[in-house]
Coordinates of C-alpha atoms and ligand atoms in Angstrom, one line a residue:
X212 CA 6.3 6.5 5.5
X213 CA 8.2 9.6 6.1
X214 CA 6.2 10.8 9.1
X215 CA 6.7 7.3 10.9
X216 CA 10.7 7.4 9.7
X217 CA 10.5 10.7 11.0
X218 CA 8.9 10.1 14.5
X219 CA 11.3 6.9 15.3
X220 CA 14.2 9.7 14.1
X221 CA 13.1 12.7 16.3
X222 CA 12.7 9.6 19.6
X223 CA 15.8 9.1 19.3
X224 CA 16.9 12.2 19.9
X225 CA 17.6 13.3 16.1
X226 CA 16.9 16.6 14.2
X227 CA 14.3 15.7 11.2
X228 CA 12.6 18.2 8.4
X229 CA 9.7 16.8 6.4
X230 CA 9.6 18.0 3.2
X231 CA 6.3 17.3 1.7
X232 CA 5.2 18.4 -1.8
X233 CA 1.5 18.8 -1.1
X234 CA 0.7 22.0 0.3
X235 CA -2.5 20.3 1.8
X236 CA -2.7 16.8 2.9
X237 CA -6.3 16.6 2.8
X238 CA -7.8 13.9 -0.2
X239 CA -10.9 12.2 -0.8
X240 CA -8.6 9.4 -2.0
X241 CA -7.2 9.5 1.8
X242 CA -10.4 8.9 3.6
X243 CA -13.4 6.4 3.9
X244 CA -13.8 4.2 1.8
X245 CA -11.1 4.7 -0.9
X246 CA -8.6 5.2 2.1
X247 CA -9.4 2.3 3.9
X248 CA -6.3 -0.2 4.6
X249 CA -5.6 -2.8 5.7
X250 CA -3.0 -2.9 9.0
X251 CA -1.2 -6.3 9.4
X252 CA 0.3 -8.0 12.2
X253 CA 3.7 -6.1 12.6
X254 CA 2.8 -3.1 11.5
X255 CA -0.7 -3.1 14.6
X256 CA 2.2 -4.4 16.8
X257 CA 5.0 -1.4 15.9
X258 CA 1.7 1.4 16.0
X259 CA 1.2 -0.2 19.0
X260 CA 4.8 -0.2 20.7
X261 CA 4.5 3.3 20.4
X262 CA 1.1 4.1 21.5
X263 CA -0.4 5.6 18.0
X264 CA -2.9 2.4 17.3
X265 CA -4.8 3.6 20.6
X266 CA -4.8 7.4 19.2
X267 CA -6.7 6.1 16.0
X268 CA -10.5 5.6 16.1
X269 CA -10.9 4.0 13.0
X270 CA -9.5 0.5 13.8
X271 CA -11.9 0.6 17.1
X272 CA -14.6 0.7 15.0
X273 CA -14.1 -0.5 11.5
X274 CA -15.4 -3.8 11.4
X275 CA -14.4 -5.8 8.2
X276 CA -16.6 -4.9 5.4
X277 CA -17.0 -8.2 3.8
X278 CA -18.6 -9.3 6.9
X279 CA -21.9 -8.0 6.5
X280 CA -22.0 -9.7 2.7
X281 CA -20.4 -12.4 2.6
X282 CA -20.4 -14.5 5.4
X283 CA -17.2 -14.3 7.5
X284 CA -15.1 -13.8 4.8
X285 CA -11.4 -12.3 6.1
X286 CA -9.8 -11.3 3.1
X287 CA -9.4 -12.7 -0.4
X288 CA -6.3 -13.6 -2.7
X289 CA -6.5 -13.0 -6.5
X290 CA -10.3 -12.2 -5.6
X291 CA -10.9 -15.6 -4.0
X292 CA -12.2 -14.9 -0.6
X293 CA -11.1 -16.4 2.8
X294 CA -13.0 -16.9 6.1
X295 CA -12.6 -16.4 9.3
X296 CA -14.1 -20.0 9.6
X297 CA -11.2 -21.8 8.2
X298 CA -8.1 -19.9 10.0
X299 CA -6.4 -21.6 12.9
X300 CA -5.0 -19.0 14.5
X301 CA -3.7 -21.4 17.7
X302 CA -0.9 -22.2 15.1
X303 CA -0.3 -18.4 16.5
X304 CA 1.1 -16.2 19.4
X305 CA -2.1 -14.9 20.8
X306 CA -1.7 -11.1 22.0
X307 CA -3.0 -8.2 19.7
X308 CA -5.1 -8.6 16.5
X309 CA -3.5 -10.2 13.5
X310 CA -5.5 -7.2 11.5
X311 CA -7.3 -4.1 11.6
X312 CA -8.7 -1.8 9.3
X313 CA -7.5 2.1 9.6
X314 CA -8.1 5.3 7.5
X315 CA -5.3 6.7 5.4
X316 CA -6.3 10.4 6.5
X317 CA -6.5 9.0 10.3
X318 CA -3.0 7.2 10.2
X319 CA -1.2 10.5 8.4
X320 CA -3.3 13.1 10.9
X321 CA -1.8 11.0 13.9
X322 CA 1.4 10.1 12.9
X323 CA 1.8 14.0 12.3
X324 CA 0.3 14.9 15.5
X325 CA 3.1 12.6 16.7
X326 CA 6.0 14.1 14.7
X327 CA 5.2 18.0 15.8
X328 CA 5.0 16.6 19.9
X329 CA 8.7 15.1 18.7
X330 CA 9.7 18.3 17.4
X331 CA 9.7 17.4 13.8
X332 CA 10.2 20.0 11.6
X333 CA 6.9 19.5 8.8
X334 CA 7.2 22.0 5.7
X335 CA 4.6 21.2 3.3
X336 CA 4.5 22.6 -0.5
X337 CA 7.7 22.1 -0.7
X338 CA 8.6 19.7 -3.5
X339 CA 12.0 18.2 -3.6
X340 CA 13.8 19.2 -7.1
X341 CA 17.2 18.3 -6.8
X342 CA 19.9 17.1 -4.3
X343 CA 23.6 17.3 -4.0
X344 CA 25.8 14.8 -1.5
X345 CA 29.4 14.5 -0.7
X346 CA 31.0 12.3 2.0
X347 CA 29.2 14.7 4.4
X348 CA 26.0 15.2 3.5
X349 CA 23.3 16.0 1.4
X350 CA 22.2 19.7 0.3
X351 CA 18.7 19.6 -0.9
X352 CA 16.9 21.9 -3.4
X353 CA 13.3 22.4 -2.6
X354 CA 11.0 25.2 -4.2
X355 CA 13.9 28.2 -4.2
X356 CA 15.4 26.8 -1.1
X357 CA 18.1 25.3 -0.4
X358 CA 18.3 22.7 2.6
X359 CA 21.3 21.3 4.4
X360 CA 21.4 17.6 6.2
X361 CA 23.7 14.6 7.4
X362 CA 21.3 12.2 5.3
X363 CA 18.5 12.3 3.3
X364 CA 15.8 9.6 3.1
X365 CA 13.9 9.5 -0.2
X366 CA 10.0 8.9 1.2
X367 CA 8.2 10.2 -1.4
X368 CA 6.3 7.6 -2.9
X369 CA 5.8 5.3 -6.4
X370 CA 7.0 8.3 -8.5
X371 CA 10.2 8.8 -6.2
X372 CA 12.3 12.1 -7.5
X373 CA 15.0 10.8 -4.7
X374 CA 15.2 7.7 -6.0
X375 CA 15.2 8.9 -9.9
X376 CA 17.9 12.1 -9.6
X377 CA 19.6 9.6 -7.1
X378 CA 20.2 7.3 -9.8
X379 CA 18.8 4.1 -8.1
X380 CA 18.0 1.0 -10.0
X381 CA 14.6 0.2 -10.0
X382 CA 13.8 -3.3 -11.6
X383 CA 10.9 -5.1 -12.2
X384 CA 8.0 -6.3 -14.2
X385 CA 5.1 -4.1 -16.4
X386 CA 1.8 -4.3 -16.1
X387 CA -1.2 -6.3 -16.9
X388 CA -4.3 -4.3 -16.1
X389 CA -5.4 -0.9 -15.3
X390 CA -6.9 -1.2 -12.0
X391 CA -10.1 1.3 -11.4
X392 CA -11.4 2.9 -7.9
X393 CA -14.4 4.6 -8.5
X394 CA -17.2 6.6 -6.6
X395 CA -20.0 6.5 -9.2
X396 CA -23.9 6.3 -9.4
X397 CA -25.5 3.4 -11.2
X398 CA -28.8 3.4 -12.6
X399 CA -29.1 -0.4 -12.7
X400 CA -27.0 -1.5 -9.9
X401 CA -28.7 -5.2 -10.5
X402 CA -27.2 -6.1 -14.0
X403 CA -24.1 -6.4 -11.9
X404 CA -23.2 -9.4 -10.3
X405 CA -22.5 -9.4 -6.2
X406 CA -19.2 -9.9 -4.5
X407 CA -16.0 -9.8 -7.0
X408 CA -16.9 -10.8 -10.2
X409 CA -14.0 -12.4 -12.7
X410 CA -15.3 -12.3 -16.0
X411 CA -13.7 -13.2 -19.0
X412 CA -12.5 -9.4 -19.9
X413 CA -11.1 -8.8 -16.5
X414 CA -12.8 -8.1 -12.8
X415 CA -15.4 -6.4 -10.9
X416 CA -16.1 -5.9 -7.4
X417 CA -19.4 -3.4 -5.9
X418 CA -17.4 -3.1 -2.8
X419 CA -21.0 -1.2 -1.4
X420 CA -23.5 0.6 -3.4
X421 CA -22.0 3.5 -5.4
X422 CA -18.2 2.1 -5.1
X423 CA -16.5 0.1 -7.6
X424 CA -13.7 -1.3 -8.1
X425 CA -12.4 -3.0 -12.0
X426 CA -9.7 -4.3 -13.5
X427 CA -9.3 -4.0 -16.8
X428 CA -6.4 -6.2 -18.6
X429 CA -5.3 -3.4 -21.2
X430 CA -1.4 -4.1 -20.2
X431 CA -1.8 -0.6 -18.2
X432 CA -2.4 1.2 -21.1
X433 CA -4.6 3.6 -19.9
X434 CA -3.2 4.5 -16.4
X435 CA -0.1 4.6 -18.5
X436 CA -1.8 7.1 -20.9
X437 CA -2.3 9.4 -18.1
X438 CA -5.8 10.9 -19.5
X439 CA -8.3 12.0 -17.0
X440 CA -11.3 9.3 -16.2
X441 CA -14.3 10.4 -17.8
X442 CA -18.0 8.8 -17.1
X443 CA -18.4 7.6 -20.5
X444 CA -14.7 5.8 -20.4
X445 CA -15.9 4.3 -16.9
X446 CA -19.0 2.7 -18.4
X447 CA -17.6 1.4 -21.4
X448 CA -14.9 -0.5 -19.6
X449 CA -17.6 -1.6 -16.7
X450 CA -19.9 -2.7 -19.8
X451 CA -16.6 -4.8 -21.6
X452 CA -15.9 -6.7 -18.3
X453 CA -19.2 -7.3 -16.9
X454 CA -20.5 -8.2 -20.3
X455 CA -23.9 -6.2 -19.6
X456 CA -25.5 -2.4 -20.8
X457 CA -25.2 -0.9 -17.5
X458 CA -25.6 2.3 -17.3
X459 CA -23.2 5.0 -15.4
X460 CA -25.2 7.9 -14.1
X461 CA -23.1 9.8 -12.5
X462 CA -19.0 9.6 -11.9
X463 CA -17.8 11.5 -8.7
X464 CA -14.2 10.4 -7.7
X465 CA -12.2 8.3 -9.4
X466 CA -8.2 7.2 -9.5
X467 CA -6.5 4.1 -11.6
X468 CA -3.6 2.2 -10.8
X469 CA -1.4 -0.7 -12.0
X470 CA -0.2 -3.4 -11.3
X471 CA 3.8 -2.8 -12.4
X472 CA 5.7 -4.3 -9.6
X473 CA 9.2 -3.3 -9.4
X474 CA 12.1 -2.7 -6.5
X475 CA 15.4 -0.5 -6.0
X476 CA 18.0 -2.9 -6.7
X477 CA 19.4 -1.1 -3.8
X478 CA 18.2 1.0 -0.8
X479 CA 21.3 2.9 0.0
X480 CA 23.7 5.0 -1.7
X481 CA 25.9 6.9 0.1
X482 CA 24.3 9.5 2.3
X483 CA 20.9 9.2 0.8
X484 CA 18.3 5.9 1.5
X485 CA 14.8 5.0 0.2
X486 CA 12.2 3.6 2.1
X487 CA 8.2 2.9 1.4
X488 CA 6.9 3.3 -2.4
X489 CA 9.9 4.9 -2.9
X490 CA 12.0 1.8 -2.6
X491 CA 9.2 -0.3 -4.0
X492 CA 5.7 -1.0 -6.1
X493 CA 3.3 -3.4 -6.7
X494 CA -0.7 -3.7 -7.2
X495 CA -2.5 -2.4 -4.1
X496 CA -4.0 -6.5 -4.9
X497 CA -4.1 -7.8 -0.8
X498 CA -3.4 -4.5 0.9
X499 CA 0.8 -4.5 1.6
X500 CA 2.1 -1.3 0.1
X501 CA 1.6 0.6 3.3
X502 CA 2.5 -2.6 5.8
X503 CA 5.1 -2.8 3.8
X504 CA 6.7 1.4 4.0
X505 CA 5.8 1.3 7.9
X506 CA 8.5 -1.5 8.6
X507 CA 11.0 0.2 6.5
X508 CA 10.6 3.2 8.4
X509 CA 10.2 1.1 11.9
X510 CA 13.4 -1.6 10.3
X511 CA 15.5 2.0 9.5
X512 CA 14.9 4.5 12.3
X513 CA 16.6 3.2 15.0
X514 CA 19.6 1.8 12.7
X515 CA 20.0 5.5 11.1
X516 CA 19.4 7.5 14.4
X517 CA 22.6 5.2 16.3
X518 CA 24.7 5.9 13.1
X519 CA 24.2 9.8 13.3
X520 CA 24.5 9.3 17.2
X521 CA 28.5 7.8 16.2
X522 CA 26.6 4.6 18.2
X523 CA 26.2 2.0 15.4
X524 CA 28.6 -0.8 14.8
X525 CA 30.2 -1.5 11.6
X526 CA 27.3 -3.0 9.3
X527 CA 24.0 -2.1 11.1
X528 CA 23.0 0.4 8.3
X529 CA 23.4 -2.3 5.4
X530 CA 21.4 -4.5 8.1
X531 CA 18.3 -2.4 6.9
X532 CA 18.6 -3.1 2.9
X533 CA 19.8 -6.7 3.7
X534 CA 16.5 -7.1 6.0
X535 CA 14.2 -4.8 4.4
X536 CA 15.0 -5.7 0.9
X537 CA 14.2 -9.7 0.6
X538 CA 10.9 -8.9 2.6
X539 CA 9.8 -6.1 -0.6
X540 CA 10.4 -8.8 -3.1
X541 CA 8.6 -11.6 -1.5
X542 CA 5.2 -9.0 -1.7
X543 CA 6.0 -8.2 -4.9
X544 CA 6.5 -11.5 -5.5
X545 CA 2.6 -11.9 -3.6
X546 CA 1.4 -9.2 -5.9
X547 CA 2.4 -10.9 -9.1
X548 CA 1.3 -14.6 -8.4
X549 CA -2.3 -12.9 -7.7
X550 CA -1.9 -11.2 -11.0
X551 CA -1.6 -14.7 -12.8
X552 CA -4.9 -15.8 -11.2
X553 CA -6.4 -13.1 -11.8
X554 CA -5.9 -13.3 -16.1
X555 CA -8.8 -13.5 -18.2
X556 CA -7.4 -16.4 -20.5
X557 CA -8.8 -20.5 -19.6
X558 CA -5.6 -21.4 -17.9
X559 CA -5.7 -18.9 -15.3
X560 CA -9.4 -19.6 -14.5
X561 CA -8.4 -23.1 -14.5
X562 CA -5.6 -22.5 -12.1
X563 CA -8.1 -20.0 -10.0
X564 CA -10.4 -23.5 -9.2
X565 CA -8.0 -25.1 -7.7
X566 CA -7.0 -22.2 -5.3
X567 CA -10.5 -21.8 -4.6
X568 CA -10.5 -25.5 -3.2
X569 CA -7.4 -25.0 -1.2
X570 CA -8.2 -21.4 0.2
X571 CA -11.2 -23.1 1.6
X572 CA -9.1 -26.0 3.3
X573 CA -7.9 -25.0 6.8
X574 CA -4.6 -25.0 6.1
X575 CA -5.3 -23.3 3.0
X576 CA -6.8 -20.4 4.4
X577 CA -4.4 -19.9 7.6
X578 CA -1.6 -20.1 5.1
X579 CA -3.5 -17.0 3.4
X580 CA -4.2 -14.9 5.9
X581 CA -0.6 -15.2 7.5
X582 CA 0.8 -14.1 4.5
X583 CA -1.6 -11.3 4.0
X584 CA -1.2 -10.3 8.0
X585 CA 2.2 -10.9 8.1
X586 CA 2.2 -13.0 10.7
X587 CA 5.1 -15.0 9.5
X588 CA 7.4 -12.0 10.0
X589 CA 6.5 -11.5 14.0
Ligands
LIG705 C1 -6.3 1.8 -4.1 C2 -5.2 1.5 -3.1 C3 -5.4 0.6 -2.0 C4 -4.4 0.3 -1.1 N1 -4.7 -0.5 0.0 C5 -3.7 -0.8 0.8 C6 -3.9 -1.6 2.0 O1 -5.0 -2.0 2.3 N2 -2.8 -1.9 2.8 C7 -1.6 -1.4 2.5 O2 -0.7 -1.8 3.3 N3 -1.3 -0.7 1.4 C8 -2.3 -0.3 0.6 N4 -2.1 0.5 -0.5 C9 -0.7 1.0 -0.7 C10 -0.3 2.1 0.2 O3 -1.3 3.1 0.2 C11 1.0 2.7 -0.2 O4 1.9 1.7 -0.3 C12 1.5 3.7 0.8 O5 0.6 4.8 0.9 C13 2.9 4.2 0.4 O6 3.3 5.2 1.4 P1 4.5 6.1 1.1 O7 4.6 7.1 2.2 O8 5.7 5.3 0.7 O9 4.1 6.9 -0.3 P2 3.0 8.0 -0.5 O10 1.8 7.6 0.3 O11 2.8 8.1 -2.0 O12 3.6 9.3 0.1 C14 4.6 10.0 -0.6 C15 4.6 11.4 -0.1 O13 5.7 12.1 -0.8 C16 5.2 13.3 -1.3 N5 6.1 13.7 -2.4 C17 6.1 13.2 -3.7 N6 7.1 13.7 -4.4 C18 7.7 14.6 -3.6 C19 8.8 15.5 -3.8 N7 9.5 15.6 -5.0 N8 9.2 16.3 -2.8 C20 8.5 16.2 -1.5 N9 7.5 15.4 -1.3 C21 7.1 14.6 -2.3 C22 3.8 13.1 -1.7 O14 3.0 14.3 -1.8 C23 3.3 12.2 -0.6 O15 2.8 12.9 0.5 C24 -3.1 0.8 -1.4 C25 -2.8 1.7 -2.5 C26 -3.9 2.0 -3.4 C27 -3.6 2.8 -4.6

């Protein structure tokens, strides 16, 4: 989110420095397939505006990966797939794609191509430890340096330091599962069942051979716990769910998340704003978080650049928390009802039926998929 914020900034003619913890921005969890994501509607037609969707190769060639097993199927809610086959997309403005798959690794390499042809100023290692601000500005502390600036923009992500030395609210719900991506080799890859499985212990899904994904309702527990995922602790939750012996041969990469959903109560204080995880969290459940960041940035650029610029008229900064901020809570919102579908108790399965029926209506499904693609918001 910082590197888009940062590229809208520096085109309009503003002085930016990226402060990024990581000294290397290279991560398995960034590339095929655990950093596969989803694109939606605004955020293909912002990438777009500003010629960065044609840079990336991955959307050109990603096709959607439920395709090959499982019919047409365009997406799912709460683990209930939709198809293509039911959307009417005439209900529509026809122009570019609705969605797109792109690469996490792809989208940051580009938008930071982007940023350095800007000028941006990218300092990497650098991890953001404290921050003054006055009426003036901000000074920021950053390794054992000291940084000065009109306004400082907290992009950096779910565990925000900005947001917590800032003082922000951030309210919200707990979580209900420990969610599992894993890279793994099973010896007996047929005990499992195909597609995305809900069980009565929680839910599956073999995404392709050697890549799972599990959720496992333990109230967050042990994403909470913050211990490091072991084979054995991978197998033994796999075995609760699926209710079988499988067997985990190997584990290679793995990463847990919840799904806690919570928001700043406010995206603005003063001279320093949040934007992207920062501002908000929820279950990566339907693919928003990053849809989500990229319109904050593309929402707040142009509205922060004309105030630095003297140019903006009285308001047009508060325009971007009282736009941005109802948009965050309705996906949270989205994360959360999926959440109750997805329990492991009789009246959520019961409830889970009858969204199967309507998701496989037409209007059931196009309702979906322009939630999920955002095509409401064009
Ligand atoms: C498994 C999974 C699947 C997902 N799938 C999708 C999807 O399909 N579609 C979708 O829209 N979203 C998806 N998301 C969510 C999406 O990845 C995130 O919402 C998005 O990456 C958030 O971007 P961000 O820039 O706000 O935060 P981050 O990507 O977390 O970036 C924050 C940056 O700040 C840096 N940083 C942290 N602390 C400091 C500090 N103190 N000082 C300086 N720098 C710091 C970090 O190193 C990092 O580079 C998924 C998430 C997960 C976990």
């Amino acid at each position: 989110m910082g590197l888009m914020l940062a590229c809208e900034l520096a085109l309009a003619r503003c002085t930016v420095l990226v402060l990024e913890k990581a000294a290397d921005p290279h991560s398995p969890l960034k590339q095929l397939p655990f950093g596969i994501r989803g694109l939606s509607a605004p955020s293909i037609e912002a990438l777009h505006r500003r010629g960065l969707l044609e840079r990336m190769e991955v959307p050109k060639r990603m096709t959607n990966p439920f395709n090959a097993s499982r019919g047409r199927q365009a997406g799912h809610f709460a683990g209930i797939p939709f198809s293509f086959d039911h959307i009417d997309t005439s209900r529509w403005r026809p122009g570019l794609p609705y969605s797109l798959l792109a690469e996490m690794a792809e989208l940051e390499a580009v938008l930071t191509r982007r940023a350095e042809e800007l000028g941006v100023d990218i300092r990497r290692g650098l991890a953001i430890t404290a921050f003054q601000q006055d009426t003036d500005g901000v000074t920021v502390q950053a390794g054992d340096q000291s940084f000065g600036a009109a306004w400082l923009v907290g992009c950096d992500g779910a565990r925000s330091v900005v947001r917590k030395l800032g003082g922000f609210a951030f309210e919200g719900t707990e979580p209900e599962f420990t969610g599992y991506s894993v890279k793994l080799d099973i010896v007996d890859p047929e005990k499992l069942g195909a597609g995305r499985v809900a069980t009565a212990r929680g839910m599956y899904f073999q995404s392709q051979p050697g890549y799972l994904n599990m959720q496992d309702f333990d109230g967050g527990a042990f994403h909470q716990a913050g211990l490091p995922v072991s084979r054995e602790h991978v197998q033994a939750v796999l075995r609760r769910i699926s209710d079988t012996d499988v067997t985990v041969g190997a584990l290679h990469v793995a990463t847990t998340w919840t799904d806690r959903a919570r928001q700043a109560t406010s995206y603005h204080q003063g001279r320093v704003l949040l934007a992207g995880d920062a501002a908000h969290i929820h279950s990566p459940l339907g693919g928003q978080g990053l849809n989500l960041g990229l319109g904050d940035a593309v929402n707040l650029g142009w509205k922060l650049a004309a105030t630095i610029h003297g140019e903006a008229p009285a308001g047009l900064l508060d325009s971007y928390q009282a736009e941005r901020h109802p948009i965050g809570a309705q996906v949270l919102d989205w994360s959360r009802a999926q959440v109750a579908l997805m329990r492991p108790s009789p009246e959520a399965r019961a409830l889970n039926a009858i969204f199967r029926d309507l998701i496989n209506t037409r209007d059931g499904a196009t309702y979906i998929a322009g939630r999920v693609w955002g095509v409401a918001q064009l």
